[in-house]
Amino acid sequence: MATDTYTPIQDTKGGKKAAGPVGWIDDRLGVAGIARKNMRKIFPEHWSFMLGEIALWSFVILLITGTFLTFWYQPSMGETIYNGSYEPLKGIEMSQAYASTLDISFDIRGGLLMRQIHHWAAALFIASMIVHMLRVFFTGAYRKPREVNWLIGVGLIALGMIEGFAGYSLPDDLLSGTGLRFVDGLIRSIPFVGSYVEFFVFGDEFPGELIIPRLYMAHILLIPALLLGLIAAHMLLLVYHKHTQWPGPGRTNENVVGYPMLPVYAAKAGGFFFVVFGFTALFSAIIQINPVWAYGPYNPSEVTAGSQPDWYMGFSEGLVRLMPGWESTIFGWTFSWNVVIPGMGGLGLLFTALALWPFIERWITQDDREHHLLERPRDAPTRTALGVAAMTMYGVGWAAGGNDIIATQFGLDIYTLTRIFRVGFFLFPVIAFLIVRRICIGLQHRDHDNVLHGYETGVIERSPSGGYAERHAPLPAATQYELTARQRLPQLEGAALLDENGVENQEGRKERLRARLRNFYYQGVLDKPTVDDVHHAEEHLSHFDGHPSNRGDEFGGVSDAGVPKSH
């Protein structure tokens, strides 16, 4: 009888050859113990955890393609006459930055594809970070002890948007120049110091001759270095805190159920890199993005018709378009509130709210426990509704950034459209909040009923009295655990107006505010069933005989005649 034999890797031919160098390194650095522990690090399995990996691999693609582009790009605003392969622009005066971008697109082998991949990867990088952040928000993965990692994530998104804008401006074409003029207007609108900041950034009155070289250095050195540092810190904290996981049998706050880093997770992550790279290359090959040759070189006296920023900057421009034309002059100083409030304050308030939210929620709920199990969005209705309301507000601002395009393409009046967006910016989020919270609470009630009354089997019974009723069967134990694996709601108590000595509580006002916010936060939330409720439901459902009482492989539903298919 043949038997399979296993040879330890250290006894193989390759293992023996590698033993010497590996042993030499370990003797001097002592990395074997650290590597052994981390190589066996367990990571949970779920598709939503891949969103962060998309952002990571998109950043790697950006580094690779960006390195290629630096060989030929010239970050200079010096004037030159174009004599490249693109005939419509031959003999046109332009900056060396724009001319080199055209050369990369038309004269460098593979240059246009690399430009396309770089731009698509940039859009995917920011999009995947935002979607990853939404996943973390809606599942409560930012709660203790991961508040610092949440702050790092917010910083990564902010830096990613700045990095994207800097790269978007480097070709020095008419479209990117229009966006740069928009940012110049935001800077100049800053009260008292706007003009000084403008001269500091541009080195002269807009556009100057230094902004492209400065953006280039920030784009290839400063911001990537900060991004690399924050990504490294993000990953280290992920390993230190251990990965969050969805509730399920055997999964607790004290363990992680999944696969080890080596060989399973490393192989999957490495393969996923090629999937992301392949799809990015496919999009770049068949879908055109940022055709700078169609816009022409930047000229401060010209503006492209229907110009739109990259999608992640549309919110800021939309707020400026929605803001009424408020200006005031005080002691000879003109304050352009219609620009500085939406332009500088909009994104500022957004990122400030994102950064403070974990601490605000913790103050409201007074929940100081560690959380390593994720929450389903429906189990935190107020948080989920607030998130959707914020997304709705962001979406209205983003759409308003293209109000001229929407008006021309659909034959609408731009002034009416702008008024609708102005009202909708405040009204639509409220409507979205109420609808989403109601949906979440309804889903909670459905789960509660399924746990206590079982699921609908499709089997109809007739009682001796002639009535008909559908038979319910208990959910599998694993499903019941997933639906009830959440912490019970806290006892909501009002703030004490007097202390133990009968004196007015000095903290009473703050505590009353906290109590009101807690009541609002948990309003309508249905607590999970107790153990006695579940046991009573099991006893009630176990009395049925003759039909399937557990959902499993044996029960495949019912036929058109109402007979279970397994019969």
Coordinates of N, CA and C in Angstrom, one line a residue, residues 347-517:
L347 N -15.3 71.2 3.3 CA -14.4 70.1 3.5 C -13.8 70.1 4.9
G348 N -13.6 71.3 5.4 CA -13.1 71.3 6.8 C -14.0 70.8 7.8
L349 N -15.3 71.1 7.7 CA -16.3 70.6 8.6 C -16.5 69.1 8.4
L350 N -16.5 68.7 7.1 CA -16.6 67.2 6.8 C -15.6 66.4 7.5
F351 N -14.3 66.8 7.3 CA -13.2 66.0 7.9 C -13.1 66.1 9.4
T352 N -13.5 67.3 9.9 CA -13.6 67.5 11.4 C -14.6 66.6 12.0
A353 N -15.8 66.5 11.4 CA -16.9 65.6 11.9 C -16.5 64.2 11.8
L354 N -15.8 63.8 10.7 CA -15.3 62.4 10.6 C -14.3 62.1 11.7
A355 N -13.4 63.0 11.9 CA -12.4 62.7 12.9 C -12.9 62.6 14.3
L356 N -14.0 63.4 14.6 CA -14.5 63.5 16.0 C -15.6 62.5 16.3
W357 N -16.1 61.9 15.2 CA -17.3 61.0 15.5 C -17.1 59.9 16.5
P358 N -16.0 59.1 16.4 CA -15.8 58.0 17.4 C -15.9 58.5 18.8
F359 N -15.3 59.7 19.1 CA -15.3 60.3 20.4 C -16.7 60.8 20.8
I360 N -17.4 61.4 19.8 CA -18.7 61.9 20.1 C -19.7 60.7 20.5
E361 N -19.6 59.7 19.7 CA -20.5 58.5 19.9 C -20.1 57.9 21.3
R362 N -18.8 57.8 21.6 CA -18.4 57.2 22.8 C -18.9 58.1 24.0
W363 N -18.9 59.4 23.9 CA -19.4 60.2 24.9 C -20.9 60.1 25.1
I364 N -21.6 59.9 24.0 CA -23.1 59.8 24.1 C -23.4 58.5 24.7
T365 N -22.8 57.4 24.2 CA -23.2 56.0 24.7 C -22.6 55.6 26.0
Q366 N -21.5 56.3 26.4 CA -20.7 56.0 27.5 C -20.2 54.5 27.5
D367 N -20.0 54.0 26.3 CA -19.5 52.7 26.0 C -18.0 52.7 26.0
D368 N -17.4 52.1 27.1 CA -15.9 52.1 27.2 C -15.4 50.7 27.0
R369 N -16.2 49.8 26.5 CA -15.7 48.5 26.3 C -14.9 48.3 25.0
E370 N -14.1 47.3 24.9 CA -13.4 47.0 23.6 C -14.3 46.2 22.7
H371 N -14.3 46.6 21.4 CA -15.1 45.9 20.4 C -14.3 45.3 19.3
H372 N -14.4 44.0 19.2 CA -13.7 43.3 18.1 C -14.6 42.6 17.2
L373 N -15.9 42.6 17.6 CA -17.0 42.0 16.7 C -17.7 43.2 16.1
L374 N -18.0 43.0 14.8 CA -18.6 44.1 14.0 C -20.1 44.1 14.3
E375 N -20.7 45.2 14.1 CA -22.2 45.4 14.2 C -22.8 45.4 12.8
R376 N -23.9 44.8 12.6 CA -24.6 44.9 11.4 C -25.3 46.3 11.4
P377 N -25.3 47.0 10.2 CA -25.8 48.4 10.2 C -27.2 48.5 10.8
R378 N -28.0 47.5 10.6 CA -29.4 47.6 11.2 C -29.4 47.6 12.7
D379 N -28.4 47.1 13.3 CA -28.3 47.0 14.8 C -27.9 48.3 15.4
A380 N -27.5 49.3 14.6 CA -27.3 50.7 15.1 C -28.0 51.6 14.2
P381 N -29.3 51.7 14.3 CA -30.2 52.4 13.3 C -29.8 53.9 13.2
T382 N -29.6 54.6 14.3 CA -29.3 56.0 14.3 C -27.9 56.3 13.6
R383 N -26.9 55.5 14.0 CA -25.6 55.7 13.3 C -25.7 55.4 11.8
T384 N -26.4 54.4 11.4 CA -26.6 54.1 10.0 C -27.3 55.2 9.3
A385 N -28.4 55.7 9.9 CA -29.2 56.7 9.3 C -28.4 58.0 9.2
L386 N -27.6 58.3 10.2 CA -26.7 59.5 10.1 C -25.7 59.4 9.0
G387 N -25.2 58.2 8.8 CA -24.2 58.0 7.8 C -24.8 58.1 6.4
V388 N -26.0 57.6 6.2 CA -26.7 57.8 4.9 C -27.1 59.2 4.7
A389 N -27.5 59.9 5.8 CA -27.9 61.3 5.6 C -26.6 62.1 5.2
A390 N -25.5 61.8 5.8 CA -24.2 62.5 5.4 C -23.9 62.2 3.9
M391 N -24.1 60.9 3.5 CA -23.8 60.6 2.1 C -24.8 61.3 1.2
T392 N -26.0 61.5 1.6 CA -27.0 62.2 0.8 C -26.6 63.7 0.7
M393 N -26.2 64.3 1.8 CA -25.7 65.7 1.7 C -24.5 65.8 0.8
Y394 N -23.6 64.9 0.9 CA -22.4 64.9 0.0 C -22.8 64.7 -1.4
G395 N -23.8 63.8 -1.7 CA -24.2 63.6 -3.0 C -24.9 64.8 -3.6
V396 N -25.7 65.5 -2.8 CA -26.3 66.7 -3.4 C -25.3 67.8 -3.7
G397 N -24.3 68.0 -2.8 CA -23.2 68.9 -3.2 C -22.4 68.4 -4.4
W398 N -22.2 67.2 -4.5 CA -21.4 66.6 -5.7 C -22.2 66.9 -6.9
A399 N -23.5 66.6 -6.9 CA -24.3 66.8 -8.1 C -24.4 68.3 -8.5
A400 N -24.4 69.1 -7.4 CA -24.5 70.6 -7.7 C -23.3 71.1 -8.4
G401 N -22.1 70.4 -8.2 CA -20.9 70.8 -8.8 C -21.0 70.6 -10.4
G402 N -22.0 69.9 -10.8 CA -22.2 69.7 -12.3 C -23.5 70.2 -12.7
N403 N -24.0 71.3 -12.0 CA -25.4 71.8 -12.3 C -25.5 72.3 -13.7
D404 N -24.4 72.8 -14.3 CA -24.5 73.3 -15.7 C -24.6 72.2 -16.6
I405 N -23.8 71.1 -16.4 CA -23.9 69.9 -17.3 C -25.3 69.3 -17.2
I406 N -25.8 69.2 -16.0 CA -27.1 68.6 -15.9 C -28.2 69.4 -16.6
A407 N -28.1 70.7 -16.4 CA -29.0 71.6 -17.1 C -29.0 71.5 -18.6
T408 N -27.8 71.5 -19.2 CA -27.7 71.5 -20.6 C -28.0 70.1 -21.2
Q409 N -27.7 69.0 -20.5 CA -27.9 67.7 -21.0 C -29.4 67.3 -20.9
F410 N -30.1 67.8 -19.9 CA -31.5 67.4 -19.7 C -32.5 68.6 -20.0
G411 N -32.0 69.7 -20.5 CA -32.8 70.8 -20.9 C -33.5 71.4 -19.8
L412 N -32.8 71.6 -18.6 CA -33.4 72.2 -17.4 C -32.9 73.6 -17.2
D413 N -33.7 74.3 -16.5 CA -33.3 75.7 -16.1 C -32.3 75.6 -15.0
I414 N -31.1 76.2 -15.2 CA -30.0 76.1 -14.2 C -30.4 76.8 -12.9
Y415 N -31.1 77.9 -13.0 CA -31.5 78.6 -11.7 C -32.5 77.8 -10.9
T416 N -33.4 77.2 -11.6 CA -34.4 76.3 -10.9 C -33.7 75.1 -10.3
L417 N -32.7 74.5 -11.0 CA -32.0 73.4 -10.6 C -31.1 73.8 -9.3
T418 N -30.5 74.9 -9.4 CA -29.7 75.4 -8.2 C -30.6 75.6 -7.0
R419 N -31.8 76.1 -7.2 CA -32.7 76.3 -6.0 C -33.1 74.9 -5.4
I420 N -33.4 74.0 -6.3 CA -33.7 72.6 -5.8 C -32.6 72.0 -5.0
F421 N -31.3 72.2 -5.5 CA -30.2 71.7 -4.8 C -30.0 72.4 -3.5
R422 N -30.3 73.7 -3.4 CA -30.1 74.5 -2.2 C -31.1 73.9 -1.1
V423 N -32.3 73.7 -1.5 CA -33.3 73.2 -0.5 C -33.0 71.8 -0.2
G424 N -32.6 71.0 -1.3 CA -32.3 69.6 -1.1 C -31.1 69.3 -0.2
F425 N -30.2 70.2 -0.2 CA -29.0 70.0 0.6 C -29.3 69.9 2.1
F426 N -30.4 70.6 2.5 CA -30.8 70.5 3.9 C -32.0 69.6 4.1
L427 N -32.9 69.4 3.1 CA -34.1 68.6 3.2 C -33.8 67.1 3.0
F428 N -33.1 66.8 1.9 CA -33.0 65.4 1.5 C -32.3 64.6 2.6
P429 N -31.2 65.1 3.2 CA -30.6 64.3 4.3 C -31.6 63.9 5.4
V430 N -32.5 64.9 5.8 CA -33.4 64.6 6.8 C -34.4 63.5 6.4
I431 N -34.9 63.5 5.2 CA -35.7 62.5 4.6 C -35.0 61.2 4.6
A432 N -33.7 61.2 4.1 CA -33.0 59.9 4.1 C -32.8 59.4 5.5
F433 N -32.5 60.2 6.5 CA -32.3 59.8 7.9 C -33.6 59.1 8.4
L434 N -34.7 59.7 8.2 CA -36.0 59.1 8.7 C -36.3 57.8 8.0
I435 N -36.1 57.7 6.7 CA -36.4 56.5 6.0 C -35.4 55.4 6.4
V436 N -34.1 55.7 6.4 CA -33.2 54.6 6.7 C -33.3 54.1 8.2
R437 N -33.5 55.0 9.1 CA -33.7 54.5 10.5 C -35.0 53.6 10.6
R438 N -36.0 54.0 9.9 CA -37.2 53.2 9.9 C -37.0 51.8 9.3
I439 N -36.2 51.8 8.2 CA -35.9 50.5 7.6 C -35.1 49.6 8.5
C440 N -34.1 50.2 9.2 CA -33.2 49.5 10.1 C -34.0 48.9 11.2
I441 N -34.9 49.7 11.8 CA -35.8 49.2 12.9 C -36.7 48.1 12.4
G442 N -37.2 48.3 11.2 CA -38.1 47.2 10.7 C -37.3 45.9 10.5
L443 N -36.1 46.0 10.0 CA -35.3 44.8 9.8 C -35.0 44.2 11.2
Q444 N -34.8 45.0 12.2 CA -34.6 44.5 13.6 C -35.8 43.7 14.0
H445 N -37.0 44.2 13.8 CA -38.2 43.5 14.2 C -38.3 42.2 13.4
R446 N -38.0 42.2 12.1 CA -38.1 40.9 11.4 C -37.1 39.9 11.9
D447 N -35.9 40.3 12.2 CA -34.9 39.3 12.8 C -35.4 38.8 14.2
H448 N -36.0 39.7 14.9 CA -36.5 39.4 16.3 C -37.6 38.3 16.1
D449 N -38.5 38.5 15.1 CA -39.6 37.6 14.9 C -39.1 36.2 14.4
N450 N -38.1 36.3 13.5 CA -37.5 35.0 13.0 C -36.9 34.2 14.1
V451 N -36.2 34.9 15.1 CA -35.6 34.1 16.1 C -36.6 33.5 17.1
L452 N -37.7 34.3 17.4 CA -38.6 33.8 18.4 C -39.8 33.0 17.7
H453 N -40.1 33.2 16.5 CA -41.2 32.5 15.9 C -40.8 31.6 14.7
G454 N -39.6 31.7 14.3 CA -39.1 30.8 13.3 C -39.3 31.4 11.9
Y455 N -38.8 30.8 10.9 CA -39.0 31.3 9.5 C -40.2 30.6 8.9
E456 N -40.7 31.2 7.8 CA -41.8 30.7 7.1 C -41.4 29.5 6.2
T457 N -41.9 28.3 6.4 CA -41.5 27.1 5.6 C -42.2 27.0 4.3
G458 N -43.3 27.7 4.1 CA -44.1 27.5 2.9 C -45.1 26.4 3.0
V459 N -45.1 25.7 4.2 CA -46.1 24.6 4.4 C -47.3 25.1 5.1
I460 N -48.5 24.9 4.4 CA -49.8 25.5 4.9 C -50.5 24.3 5.6
E461 N -51.0 24.5 6.8 CA -51.8 23.5 7.5 C -53.2 24.0 7.7
R462 N -54.1 23.0 7.7 CA -55.5 23.3 8.0 C -55.8 22.8 9.3
S463 N -56.4 23.6 10.2 CA -56.8 23.2 11.5 C -58.2 22.4 11.5
P464 N -58.5 21.7 12.5 CA -59.8 21.0 12.6 C -61.0 21.9 12.4
S465 N -60.8 23.2 12.8 CA -61.9 24.1 12.6 C -62.0 24.7 11.2
G466 N -61.1 24.3 10.3 CA -61.1 24.8 9.0 C -60.2 26.0 8.6
G467 N -59.5 26.5 9.6 CA -58.6 27.6 9.4 C -57.3 27.1 8.8
Y468 N -56.6 28.1 8.1 CA -55.3 27.8 7.5 C -54.2 28.6 8.1
A469 N -53.0 28.0 8.3 CA -51.9 28.7 8.9 C -50.6 28.2 8.3
E470 N -49.6 29.0 8.2 CA -48.4 28.6 7.6 C -47.5 28.1 8.8
R471 N -46.8 27.0 8.6 CA -45.9 26.4 9.6 C -44.6 27.2 9.6
H472 N -44.2 27.5 10.8 CA -42.9 28.1 11.0 C -41.9 27.0 11.5
A473 N -40.6 27.2 11.2 CA -39.6 26.3 11.7 C -38.5 27.1 12.3
P474 N -37.8 26.6 13.4 CA -36.8 27.4 14.0 C -35.6 27.6 13.1
L475 N -34.9 28.7 13.2 CA -33.7 29.0 12.5 C -32.6 28.1 12.9
P476 N -31.6 27.8 12.1 CA -30.4 27.0 12.6 C -29.8 27.7 13.7
A477 N -29.1 27.0 14.5 CA -28.5 27.6 15.7 C -27.4 28.6 15.3
A478 N -26.7 28.4 14.2 CA -25.7 29.3 13.8 C -26.3 30.7 13.4
T479 N -27.4 30.6 12.7 CA -28.1 31.8 12.2 C -28.7 32.6 13.4
Q480 N -29.2 31.8 14.4 CA -29.7 32.5 15.6 C -28.6 33.2 16.4
Y481 N -27.5 32.6 16.4 CA -26.3 33.2 17.1 C -25.9 34.5 16.4
E482 N -25.9 34.5 15.0 CA -25.5 35.7 14.3 C -26.5 36.8 14.5
L483 N -27.8 36.5 14.6 CA -28.8 37.5 14.8 C -28.8 38.1 16.2
T484 N -28.3 37.3 17.1 CA -28.4 37.8 18.5 C -27.0 38.1 19.1
A485 N -25.9 38.0 18.4 CA -24.6 38.2 18.9 C -24.3 39.7 18.9
R486 N -25.0 40.4 19.8 CA -24.7 41.8 20.0 C -24.9 42.1 21.4
Q487 N -24.4 43.2 21.9 CA -24.5 43.5 23.3 C -25.9 44.1 23.6
R488 N -26.3 43.9 24.8 CA -27.6 44.4 25.1 C -27.6 45.9 25.3
L489 N -28.8 46.5 25.1 CA -28.8 48.0 25.2 C -28.6 48.4 26.6
P490 N -28.0 49.6 26.8 CA -27.8 50.1 28.2 C -29.1 50.6 28.8
Q491 N -29.2 50.7 30.1 CA -30.3 51.3 30.8 C -30.2 52.8 30.6
L492 N -31.3 53.3 30.0 CA -31.3 54.8 29.8 C -31.9 55.5 31.0
E493 N -31.1 56.3 31.7 CA -31.6 57.0 32.9 C -31.4 58.5 32.7
G494 N -32.3 59.2 33.3 CA -32.1 60.7 33.2 C -31.0 61.2 34.1
A495 N -30.5 62.4 33.8 CA -29.5 63.0 34.6 C -30.0 63.4 36.0
A496 N -29.2 63.2 37.0 CA -29.6 63.6 38.4 C -29.5 65.1 38.5
L497 N -30.6 65.7 38.9 CA -30.6 67.2 39.0 C -29.9 67.6 40.3
L498 N -30.0 66.8 41.4 CA -29.4 67.1 42.6 C -28.4 66.0 43.0
D499 N -27.3 66.4 43.7 CA -26.3 65.4 44.1 C -26.7 64.8 45.4
E500 N -25.9 63.9 46.0 CA -26.3 63.2 47.2 C -26.5 64.1 48.4
N501 N -26.1 65.3 48.4 CA -26.3 66.3 49.4 C -27.4 67.2 49.2
G502 N -28.2 67.0 48.1 CA -29.3 67.8 47.8 C -29.0 69.1 47.1
V503 N -27.7 69.3 46.7 CA -27.3 70.5 46.1 C -27.4 70.3 44.6
E504 N -27.7 71.4 43.8 CA -27.8 71.3 42.4 C -26.5 70.7 41.8
N505 N -26.7 69.7 41.0 CA -25.6 69.0 40.3 C -25.0 70.0 39.3
Q506 N -23.7 70.3 39.5 CA -23.0 71.2 38.6 C -22.8 70.6 37.2
E507 N -22.8 69.3 37.1 CA -22.7 68.6 35.8 C -24.1 68.3 35.2
G508 N -25.1 68.8 35.9 CA -26.5 68.5 35.4 C -26.8 68.9 34.0
R509 N -26.4 70.1 33.6 CA -26.7 70.5 32.3 C -26.1 69.6 31.2
K510 N -24.8 69.3 31.4 CA -24.1 68.4 30.5 C -24.7 67.0 30.5
E511 N -25.0 66.5 31.6 CA -25.6 65.2 31.7 C -27.0 65.1 31.1
R512 N -27.8 66.2 31.3 CA -29.1 66.2 30.6 C -29.0 66.2 29.1
L513 N -28.0 66.9 28.6 CA -27.7 66.9 27.2 C -27.3 65.5 26.7
R514 N -26.4 64.9 27.5 CA -26.0 63.5 27.2 C -27.2 62.5 27.2
A515 N -28.1 62.7 28.2 CA -29.2 61.8 28.3 C -30.2 62.0 27.1
R516 N -30.4 63.2 26.7 CA -31.3 63.4 25.5 C -30.7 62.8 24.3
L517 N -29.3 63.0 24.1 CA -28.7 62.4 23.0 C -28.7 60.9 23.0

